[in-house]
Amino acid sequence: MAATKSAVLLVALALSLPVSAHGFQPLFSFEGNSFTHRDITQRAILWKAIEVCRAVAVSEGRDVTLVIDESLTAFKVQQACSGTGNSLLSTVMFQTTIAKMYLSNAAVDVVFPLSKDHHFDDESFQGGRDVITAGMSAVKASVKLKNFVSGRLTLGRICHTLQDFYSHSNWVELGNTSPYSALIRPDQPLENLAGPGVPTCRNCAGGDCTNNLLPDVLQQGLLTSGYFNVFSPTKPEGKCSHGSMSDWTSQQAPVGGINKDDTGASHGFLHHKAADLAVNATMELLENIRVSVGDKNFLRLMGLSQSPVLCFVIDTTGSMSDDIAEAKRVSFSIIDTKRGTEQEPSAYILVPFNDPGFGPLTITTDADVFKDSINELTASGGGDVTELCLSGLQLALTTAPASSEIFVFTDAPAKDSHLKRTVTALIESTKSVVTFMLTDVLSGRRRRRQAQGMSPRTMSQADPMLYRELAQISGGQAIEVIKSSLSLATAIIEESSASSVVTVFQAVRNPGKPDNFTFTFDSSMRNLTAYITGASSLSFSLKSPSGTSQSSHKSSGTLGSFSTVGNLRRFSFSTDNQTGLWEVSVTSDNPYSIKVIGQSSVNFIYNLVEAYEGAHADFILKEGRPLIGGNASLLVSVTGSDTTKVTEVVLLESSGSREVNGSVRSVGGSAFLVTFQNVPEGEFVVRLRGEDLFTSRSTTTASGFQRQASTQIKTSSISVTAQANNTSVEPGSTISISFTISSTSNGMDTGTYTVRATNDRGYTSGVSVGSRGGITNGTVTLTVPASASSGTDVTLTMEAESATSNDYNYAVLKLSVVAKVTDVSGPSCEVARVSDICPSASYLCSSTQWQFSAKFTDGVNGTGIDTLTIRQGNGTINTSMEVGAGGENITVVNYSASCCAQRVELLAVDRIGNARTCVGQARAAEAAETTLATTMLATTSTGGCALTISQLLWITMAVF
């Protein structure tokens, strides 16, 4: 077993512990009107996102008018933030980001069920704050490296811990109406904590815990939290318990508890106040990160973009010159036509590969950086036929956001075909679509080998089969063309990179057979296209809702026009007579695929979830494949509309006609929980049907719609669970991940397994496998090199394959590499000089300038100032460097502005992400002269900025 690539975690779901969640309900509240972590996280993201969008709009001279209240939805926020009246408004990326964050949040209850630090239990206030502040540093480091995917997952986890504070402590009972800011400020003391020997509770009165906190605790404002234990009733004398059926300490005096997890909890009468504070605290946390990373990067972190990433994986060996040139042409075309518009790709990813290497990875939000990277690609080398295609694809899949479309350019088979199952697991986990551009696979390599003096070797016709299979699993295409025709095939890239692209229908027949298919177009759809891949002998015909037919023997007709390049047929539907039920008939005995796409605001996302038991029975994110014969549950969210009704969700056999119907249950807003019973063996895709109110030509009508997910869901008889004791690792350290493998036979092992663990960074790792009590278990160890940059993420794919069948399952886990933070204080500033007093008459302001100079430093032991920007103000700044008396580096800022803008806010951020703002306000001359006589000698110190009133500049400091 190769142990050179292996690794570590993120949402490792350890379901072996029968521990109920304690905290706000993770995802759903089926009883009463309780708030869940999902509700709190989603509301905070929506409210903060619209705040930031409004600030960005104001800076650009626009206005965003949207009331911030509980009626705010992702669709409304995306619509307001887009600043356009575009009817094709996609919220897929935004809602996917929100889902990733609240699912990561909910997983804390299963990954760390007994950690007092992760839940603020047992008066663990310092430990809880350490979890939050270390996570904040990880998020900021990830964003700095454009690793937004990792940043979102980490952010979701620390939001859980922060939110639990307001449910598990007595902060609300003490009468506080604002968040406890010290929880996200490691430079501030945690004050007024109840000491280890201080009693905090008394017995609840007959099950009524309304007054179980001791009066002295309330009068003195002492901060405490409940003790929690599922194995022992032991707790310190006189201390409060968490309180729940699974909390044994709540049965020992003082009995009862103080948690506010839901309305039925011990202190459930304060549940809504705790939830409101948790929302505000989450917004405060998001604001801290926003200030450190900047508005644009914050909105990218939130996924507020309508367009997907542009992701290329490119073979750079000797025969690929033409392909590289075409990839350059099509990417530049997309960039140049969409730059500065809402259609501009949200990020750019480039992964070159050849043999013996692959990478380096380029991920950027700057189109010019991407252009420079692709310009630097040259075709050379490649001594043998095969190349490291799957290694490059693996890196792209672990970097790109979920549901991305990835384009692979190659003319060679994969040398690293052993990674097929790893790549398959990543495709299924991320739901990314992979399309292969395969050019001259045989002739190109033969020509190159002959040119290099090597003996020609005929390649098997089955060589492209691996790419076809991966394309089929992902819902992409394997397009096989000659190099001279590649430019005709790359039109699919431009069409797929447009915003609001949805899949209406997709099917595969392998082996091939003649078949008829139906699909529905709704009135919201635009720019409809069908792609059919197959042998040259394939033919097809289309029938419209009105009964009009057109066959592939006619390249242009009433229904549309089609073109052929290589094995790809592209049919473009005409703009008329689209709405209704269509039929397509395909005739071929060879394997083929059909995919119908268009543009529409209305789409859907889904995540596999699974139930777990306990006092707070709920659902949690499901990693890997669902089990054959078991139940499968999907959390489905309709995107791009607030007026949808889901009428049907089915699992549709990928290469057949079998369907498994799901039971649909609304869980609030546009989200639905769909449960399938006794899922059979096979490969399936998710199809959703529903109704929505569509507006067309100023008329609003109810219309049915159909959407289909691209990525296959495959069932397995093997269960794989994995767990680590942390979600981050320091450079130069080793982490262990325990795993358990079992079959569907009562959870017991019925055979032996081959276990593989690979990671996308090539870090050193090892796998040990054992057996205990009829269960196969083991450990994966990962060593992160000391040279790893803070903010790097590592993705582990762990696979377990049955030794007696072709069956396998997997767990995909993500880990953040974060250096230990020692710099917890933000930069400081000192005003050096203020000159020129602004006139009191406003009509004179344009003819007068005011200036000031300030010195910023992060101290001798700090990480140093990374950025210094004007957060508010329209003046100009010039900076220079000098060394202070203590050897510290000092950034000197000289600011100048018109007296028409007499306020400036400067933001300094150090390299670890600590931020501080310095706000200056010029005063009118008349007002200054009135108070000068009595205040000339007065001084003030605000956040380290010492200045005199006679300097006529008021400075305030804020640390984030």
mmCIF file of N, CA and C in Angstrom, residues 235-309:
data_model
loop_
_atom_site.group_PDB
_atom_site.id
_atom_site.type_symbol
_atom_site.label_atom_id
_atom_site.label_comp_id
_atom_site.label_asym_id
_atom_site.label_seq_id
_atom_site.Cartn_x
_atom_site.Cartn_y
_atom_site.Cartn_z
ATOM 1 N N LYS A 235 -19.880 15.702 39.541
ATOM 2 C CA LYS A 235 -19.591 17.095 39.179
ATOM 3 C C LYS A 235 -19.168 17.821 40.448
ATOM 4 N N PRO A 236 -18.497 18.965 40.354
ATOM 5 C CA PRO A 236 -18.093 19.706 41.546
ATOM 6 C C PRO A 236 -19.307 20.104 42.385
ATOM 7 N N GLU A 237 -19.124 20.113 43.666
ATOM 8 C CA GLU A 237 -20.215 20.403 44.597
ATOM 9 C C GLU A 237 -20.805 21.788 44.331
ATOM 10 N N GLY A 238 -22.132 21.826 44.261
ATOM 11 C CA GLY A 238 -22.841 23.092 44.124
ATOM 12 C C GLY A 238 -22.896 23.652 42.724
ATOM 13 N N LYS A 239 -22.323 22.950 41.748
ATOM 14 C CA LYS A 239 -22.272 23.487 40.387
ATOM 15 C C LYS A 239 -23.533 23.123 39.590
ATOM 16 N N CYS A 240 -23.867 23.976 38.639
ATOM 17 C CA CYS A 240 -25.007 23.744 37.751
ATOM 18 C C CYS A 240 -24.696 22.603 36.794
ATOM 19 N N SER A 241 -25.736 21.916 36.370
ATOM 20 C CA SER A 241 -25.624 20.930 35.308
ATOM 21 C C SER A 241 -26.142 21.516 34.006
ATOM 22 N N HIS A 242 -25.737 20.875 32.919
ATOM 23 C CA HIS A 242 -26.302 21.232 31.611
ATOM 24 C C HIS A 242 -27.793 20.919 31.615
ATOM 25 N N GLY A 243 -28.139 19.677 31.949
ATOM 26 C CA GLY A 243 -29.518 19.278 32.050
ATOM 27 C C GLY A 243 -30.081 18.720 30.768
ATOM 28 N N SER A 244 -30.343 17.420 30.740
ATOM 29 C CA SER A 244 -31.030 16.750 29.641
ATOM 30 C C SER A 244 -31.129 15.285 30.019
ATOM 31 N N MET A 245 -31.842 14.492 29.222
ATOM 32 C CA MET A 245 -31.993 13.075 29.527
ATOM 33 C C MET A 245 -30.649 12.356 29.521
ATOM 34 N N SER A 246 -29.726 12.808 28.668
ATOM 35 C CA SER A 246 -28.440 12.115 28.562
ATOM 36 C C SER A 246 -27.389 12.670 29.509
ATOM 37 N N ASP A 247 -27.699 13.730 30.246
ATOM 38 C CA ASP A 247 -26.737 14.340 31.168
ATOM 39 C C ASP A 247 -26.923 13.741 32.560
ATOM 40 N N TRP A 248 -26.018 12.827 32.933
ATOM 41 C CA TRP A 248 -26.140 12.164 34.226
ATOM 42 C C TRP A 248 -25.908 13.126 35.390
ATOM 43 N N THR A 249 -25.133 14.172 35.177
ATOM 44 C CA THR A 249 -24.848 15.081 36.294
ATOM 45 C C THR A 249 -26.105 15.809 36.755
ATOM 46 N N SER A 250 -27.112 15.905 35.884
ATOM 47 C CA SER A 250 -28.321 16.645 36.250
ATOM 48 C C SER A 250 -29.155 15.889 37.278
ATOM 49 N N GLN A 251 -28.807 14.619 37.557
ATOM 50 C CA GLN A 251 -29.517 13.847 38.574
ATOM 51 C C GLN A 251 -28.865 13.976 39.946
ATOM 52 N N GLN A 252 -27.706 14.603 39.989
ATOM 53 C CA GLN A 252 -27.014 14.817 41.266
ATOM 54 C C GLN A 252 -27.238 16.249 41.713
ATOM 55 N N ALA A 253 -27.471 16.431 43.021
ATOM 56 C CA ALA A 253 -27.724 17.764 43.551
ATOM 57 C C ALA A 253 -26.546 18.702 43.270
ATOM 58 N N PRO A 254 -26.841 19.904 42.865
ATOM 59 C CA PRO A 254 -28.181 20.432 42.569
ATOM 60 C C PRO A 254 -28.731 19.871 41.253
ATOM 61 N N VAL A 255 -29.936 19.266 41.329
ATOM 62 C CA VAL A 255 -30.523 18.601 40.169
ATOM 63 C C VAL A 255 -31.076 19.632 39.192
ATOM 64 N N GLY A 256 -31.240 19.175 37.940
ATOM 65 C CA GLY A 256 -31.762 20.057 36.894
ATOM 66 C C GLY A 256 -30.652 20.599 36.026
ATOM 67 N N GLY A 257 -30.928 21.673 35.340
ATOM 68 C CA GLY A 257 -29.931 22.247 34.441
ATOM 69 C C GLY A 257 -30.246 23.671 34.056
ATOM 70 N N ILE A 258 -29.374 24.258 33.237
ATOM 71 C CA ILE A 258 -29.557 25.660 32.843
ATOM 72 C C ILE A 258 -29.494 25.844 31.327
ATOM 73 N N ASN A 259 -29.475 24.742 30.547
ATOM 74 C CA ASN A 259 -29.322 24.932 29.105
ATOM 75 C C ASN A 259 -30.595 25.501 28.483
ATOM 76 N N LYS A 260 -30.399 26.170 27.369
ATOM 77 C CA LYS A 260 -31.488 26.815 26.633
ATOM 78 C C LYS A 260 -31.524 26.305 25.186
ATOM 79 N N ASP A 261 -31.225 24.999 25.014
ATOM 80 C CA ASP A 261 -31.069 24.425 23.688
ATOM 81 C C ASP A 261 -32.337 24.524 22.849
ATOM 82 N N ASP A 262 -33.491 24.359 23.484
ATOM 83 C CA ASP A 262 -34.763 24.499 22.785
ATOM 84 C C ASP A 262 -35.796 24.978 23.796
ATOM 85 N N THR A 263 -37.015 25.174 23.343
ATOM 86 C CA THR A 263 -38.033 25.738 24.227
ATOM 87 C C THR A 263 -38.433 24.778 25.340
ATOM 88 N N GLY A 264 -38.136 23.486 25.190
ATOM 89 C CA GLY A 264 -38.469 22.515 26.224
ATOM 90 C C GLY A 264 -37.334 22.215 27.171
ATOM 91 N N ALA A 265 -36.207 22.909 27.051
ATOM 92 C CA ALA A 265 -35.032 22.652 27.886
ATOM 93 C C ALA A 265 -35.224 23.227 29.288
ATOM 94 N N SER A 266 -34.247 22.966 30.163
ATOM 95 C CA SER A 266 -34.336 23.412 31.555
ATOM 96 C C SER A 266 -34.608 24.905 31.667
ATOM 97 N N HIS A 267 -33.899 25.687 30.868
ATOM 98 C CA HIS A 267 -34.137 27.135 30.813
ATOM 99 C C HIS A 267 -34.691 27.524 29.446
ATOM 100 N N GLY A 268 -35.587 26.676 28.936
ATOM 101 C CA GLY A 268 -36.165 26.909 27.618
ATOM 102 C C GLY A 268 -36.944 28.198 27.515
ATOM 103 N N PHE A 269 -37.367 28.767 28.638
ATOM 104 C CA PHE A 269 -38.097 30.041 28.608
ATOM 105 C C PHE A 269 -37.208 31.187 28.119
ATOM 106 N N LEU A 270 -35.880 30.958 28.098
ATOM 107 C CA LEU A 270 -34.940 31.962 27.594
ATOM 108 C C LEU A 270 -34.319 31.544 26.263
ATOM 109 N N HIS A 271 -34.888 30.496 25.657
ATOM 110 C CA HIS A 271 -34.312 29.970 24.417
ATOM 111 C C HIS A 271 -34.225 31.033 23.333
ATOM 112 N N HIS A 272 -35.284 31.780 23.099
ATOM 113 C CA HIS A 272 -35.291 32.755 22.004
ATOM 114 C C HIS A 272 -34.320 33.904 22.265
ATOM 115 N N LYS A 273 -34.185 34.316 23.516
ATOM 116 C CA LYS A 273 -33.196 35.354 23.825
ATOM 117 C C LYS A 273 -31.781 34.825 23.571
ATOM 118 N N ALA A 274 -31.533 33.571 23.951
ATOM 119 C CA ALA A 274 -30.216 32.983 23.707
ATOM 120 C C ALA A 274 -29.938 32.866 22.218
ATOM 121 N N ALA A 275 -30.952 32.468 21.459
ATOM 122 C CA ALA A 275 -30.781 32.339 20.011
ATOM 123 C C ALA A 275 -30.523 33.696 19.370
ATOM 124 N N ASP A 276 -31.234 34.713 19.815
ATOM 125 C CA ASP A 276 -31.019 36.059 19.258
ATOM 126 C C ASP A 276 -29.590 36.537 19.538
ATOM 127 N N LEU A 277 -29.118 36.295 20.757
ATOM 128 C CA LEU A 277 -27.744 36.674 21.085
ATOM 129 C C LEU A 277 -26.747 35.865 20.269
ATOM 130 N N ALA A 278 -27.055 34.599 20.043
ATOM 131 C CA ALA A 278 -26.166 33.761 19.233
ATOM 132 C C ALA A 278 -26.088 34.285 17.803
ATOM 133 N N VAL A 279 -27.191 34.765 17.258
ATOM 134 C CA VAL A 279 -27.181 35.368 15.921
ATOM 135 C C VAL A 279 -26.279 36.597 15.917
ATOM 136 N N ASN A 280 -26.471 37.478 16.909
ATOM 137 C CA ASN A 280 -25.676 38.705 16.968
ATOM 138 C C ASN A 280 -24.193 38.409 17.195
ATOM 139 N N ALA A 281 -23.900 37.399 18.005
ATOM 140 C CA ALA A 281 -22.505 37.030 18.250
ATOM 141 C C ALA A 281 -21.873 36.460 16.982
ATOM 142 N N THR A 282 -22.628 35.673 16.231
ATOM 143 C CA THR A 282 -22.115 35.132 14.972
ATOM 144 C C THR A 282 -21.851 36.253 13.980
ATOM 145 N N MET A 283 -22.720 37.251 13.956
ATOM 146 C CA MET A 283 -22.496 38.411 13.095
ATOM 147 C C MET A 283 -21.246 39.181 13.522
ATOM 148 N N GLU A 284 -21.023 39.284 14.834
ATOM 149 C CA GLU A 284 -19.821 39.964 15.329
ATOM 150 C C GLU A 284 -18.573 39.206 14.898
ATOM 151 N N LEU A 285 -18.623 37.877 14.944
ATOM 152 C CA LEU A 285 -17.514 37.055 14.481
ATOM 153 C C LEU A 285 -17.278 37.260 12.989
ATOM 154 N N LEU A 286 -18.353 37.262 12.210
ATOM 155 C CA LEU A 286 -18.230 37.490 10.767
ATOM 156 C C LEU A 286 -17.663 38.875 10.479
ATOM 157 N N GLU A 287 -18.042 39.854 11.278
ATOM 158 C CA GLU A 287 -17.514 41.206 11.093
ATOM 159 C C GLU A 287 -16.018 41.248 11.367
ATOM 160 N N ASN A 288 -15.563 40.537 12.386
ATOM 161 C CA ASN A 288 -14.138 40.468 12.689
ATOM 162 C C ASN A 288 -13.361 39.927 11.499
ATOM 163 N N ILE A 289 -13.880 38.875 10.887
ATOM 164 C CA ILE A 289 -13.210 38.278 9.730
ATOM 165 C C ILE A 289 -13.294 39.209 8.533
ATOM 166 N N ARG A 290 -14.440 39.843 8.364
ATOM 167 C CA ARG A 290 -14.610 40.786 7.245
ATOM 168 C C ARG A 290 -13.571 41.913 7.310
ATOM 169 N N VAL A 291 -13.383 42.473 8.487
ATOM 170 C CA VAL A 291 -12.432 43.569 8.635
ATOM 171 C C VAL A 291 -11.018 43.110 8.284
ATOM 172 N N SER A 292 -10.678 41.896 8.658
ATOM 173 C CA SER A 292 -9.324 41.391 8.422
ATOM 174 C C SER A 292 -9.065 41.050 6.965
ATOM 175 N N VAL A 293 -10.064 40.487 6.277
ATOM 176 C CA VAL A 293 -9.833 40.003 4.909
ATOM 177 C C VAL A 293 -10.304 40.981 3.842
ATOM 178 N N GLY A 294 -11.107 41.985 4.228
ATOM 179 C CA GLY A 294 -11.620 42.941 3.256
ATOM 180 C C GLY A 294 -12.979 42.527 2.723
ATOM 181 N N ASP A 295 -13.742 43.504 2.233
ATOM 182 C CA ASP A 295 -15.120 43.259 1.804
ATOM 183 C C ASP A 295 -15.206 42.271 0.648
ATOM 184 N N LYS A 296 -14.354 42.421 -0.356
ATOM 185 C CA LYS A 296 -14.457 41.564 -1.535
ATOM 186 C C LYS A 296 -14.137 40.112 -1.195
ATOM 187 N N ASN A 297 -13.072 39.914 -0.428
ATOM 188 C CA ASN A 297 -12.735 38.542 -0.041
ATOM 189 C C ASN A 297 -13.778 37.962 0.906
ATOM 190 N N PHE A 298 -14.384 38.807 1.742
ATOM 191 C CA PHE A 298 -15.440 38.316 2.624
ATOM 192 C C PHE A 298 -16.632 37.828 1.809
ATOM 193 N N LEU A 299 -17.032 38.591 0.801
ATOM 194 C CA LEU A 299 -18.156 38.174 -0.033
ATOM 195 C C LEU A 299 -17.817 36.918 -0.819
ATOM 196 N N ARG A 300 -16.546 36.773 -1.211
ATOM 197 C CA ARG A 300 -16.130 35.523 -1.865
ATOM 198 C C ARG A 300 -16.203 34.362 -0.886
ATOM 199 N N LEU A 301 -15.786 34.606 0.358
ATOM 200 C CA LEU A 301 -15.875 33.565 1.386
ATOM 201 C C LEU A 301 -17.320 33.132 1.572
ATOM 202 N N MET A 302 -18.253 34.070 1.476
ATOM 203 C CA MET A 302 -19.674 33.764 1.623
ATOM 204 C C MET A 302 -20.272 33.156 0.353
ATOM 205 N N GLY A 303 -19.492 33.072 -0.717
ATOM 206 C CA GLY A 303 -20.003 32.483 -1.953
ATOM 207 C C GLY A 303 -20.948 33.381 -2.706
ATOM 208 N N LEU A 304 -20.882 34.686 -2.464
ATOM 209 C CA LEU A 304 -21.809 35.610 -3.115
ATOM 210 C C LEU A 304 -21.318 35.944 -4.517
ATOM 211 N N SER A 305 -21.479 34.999 -5.403
ATOM 212 C CA SER A 305 -21.145 35.186 -6.813
ATOM 213 C C SER A 305 -22.137 34.384 -7.628
ATOM 214 N N GLN A 306 -22.497 34.923 -8.780
ATOM 215 C CA GLN A 306 -23.436 34.207 -9.630
ATOM 216 C C GLN A 306 -22.741 33.249 -10.578
ATOM 217 N N SER A 307 -21.455 33.425 -10.774
ATOM 218 C CA SER A 307 -20.751 32.633 -11.779
ATOM 219 C C SER A 307 -19.831 31.622 -11.122
ATOM 220 N N PRO A 308 -19.672 30.454 -11.726
ATOM 221 C CA PRO A 308 -18.791 29.427 -11.162
ATOM 222 C C PRO A 308 -17.330 29.778 -11.371
ATOM 223 N N VAL A 309 -16.437 28.964 -10.801
ATOM 224 C CA VAL A 309 -15.010 29.134 -11.044
ATOM 225 C C VAL A 309 -14.687 28.634 -12.449
#
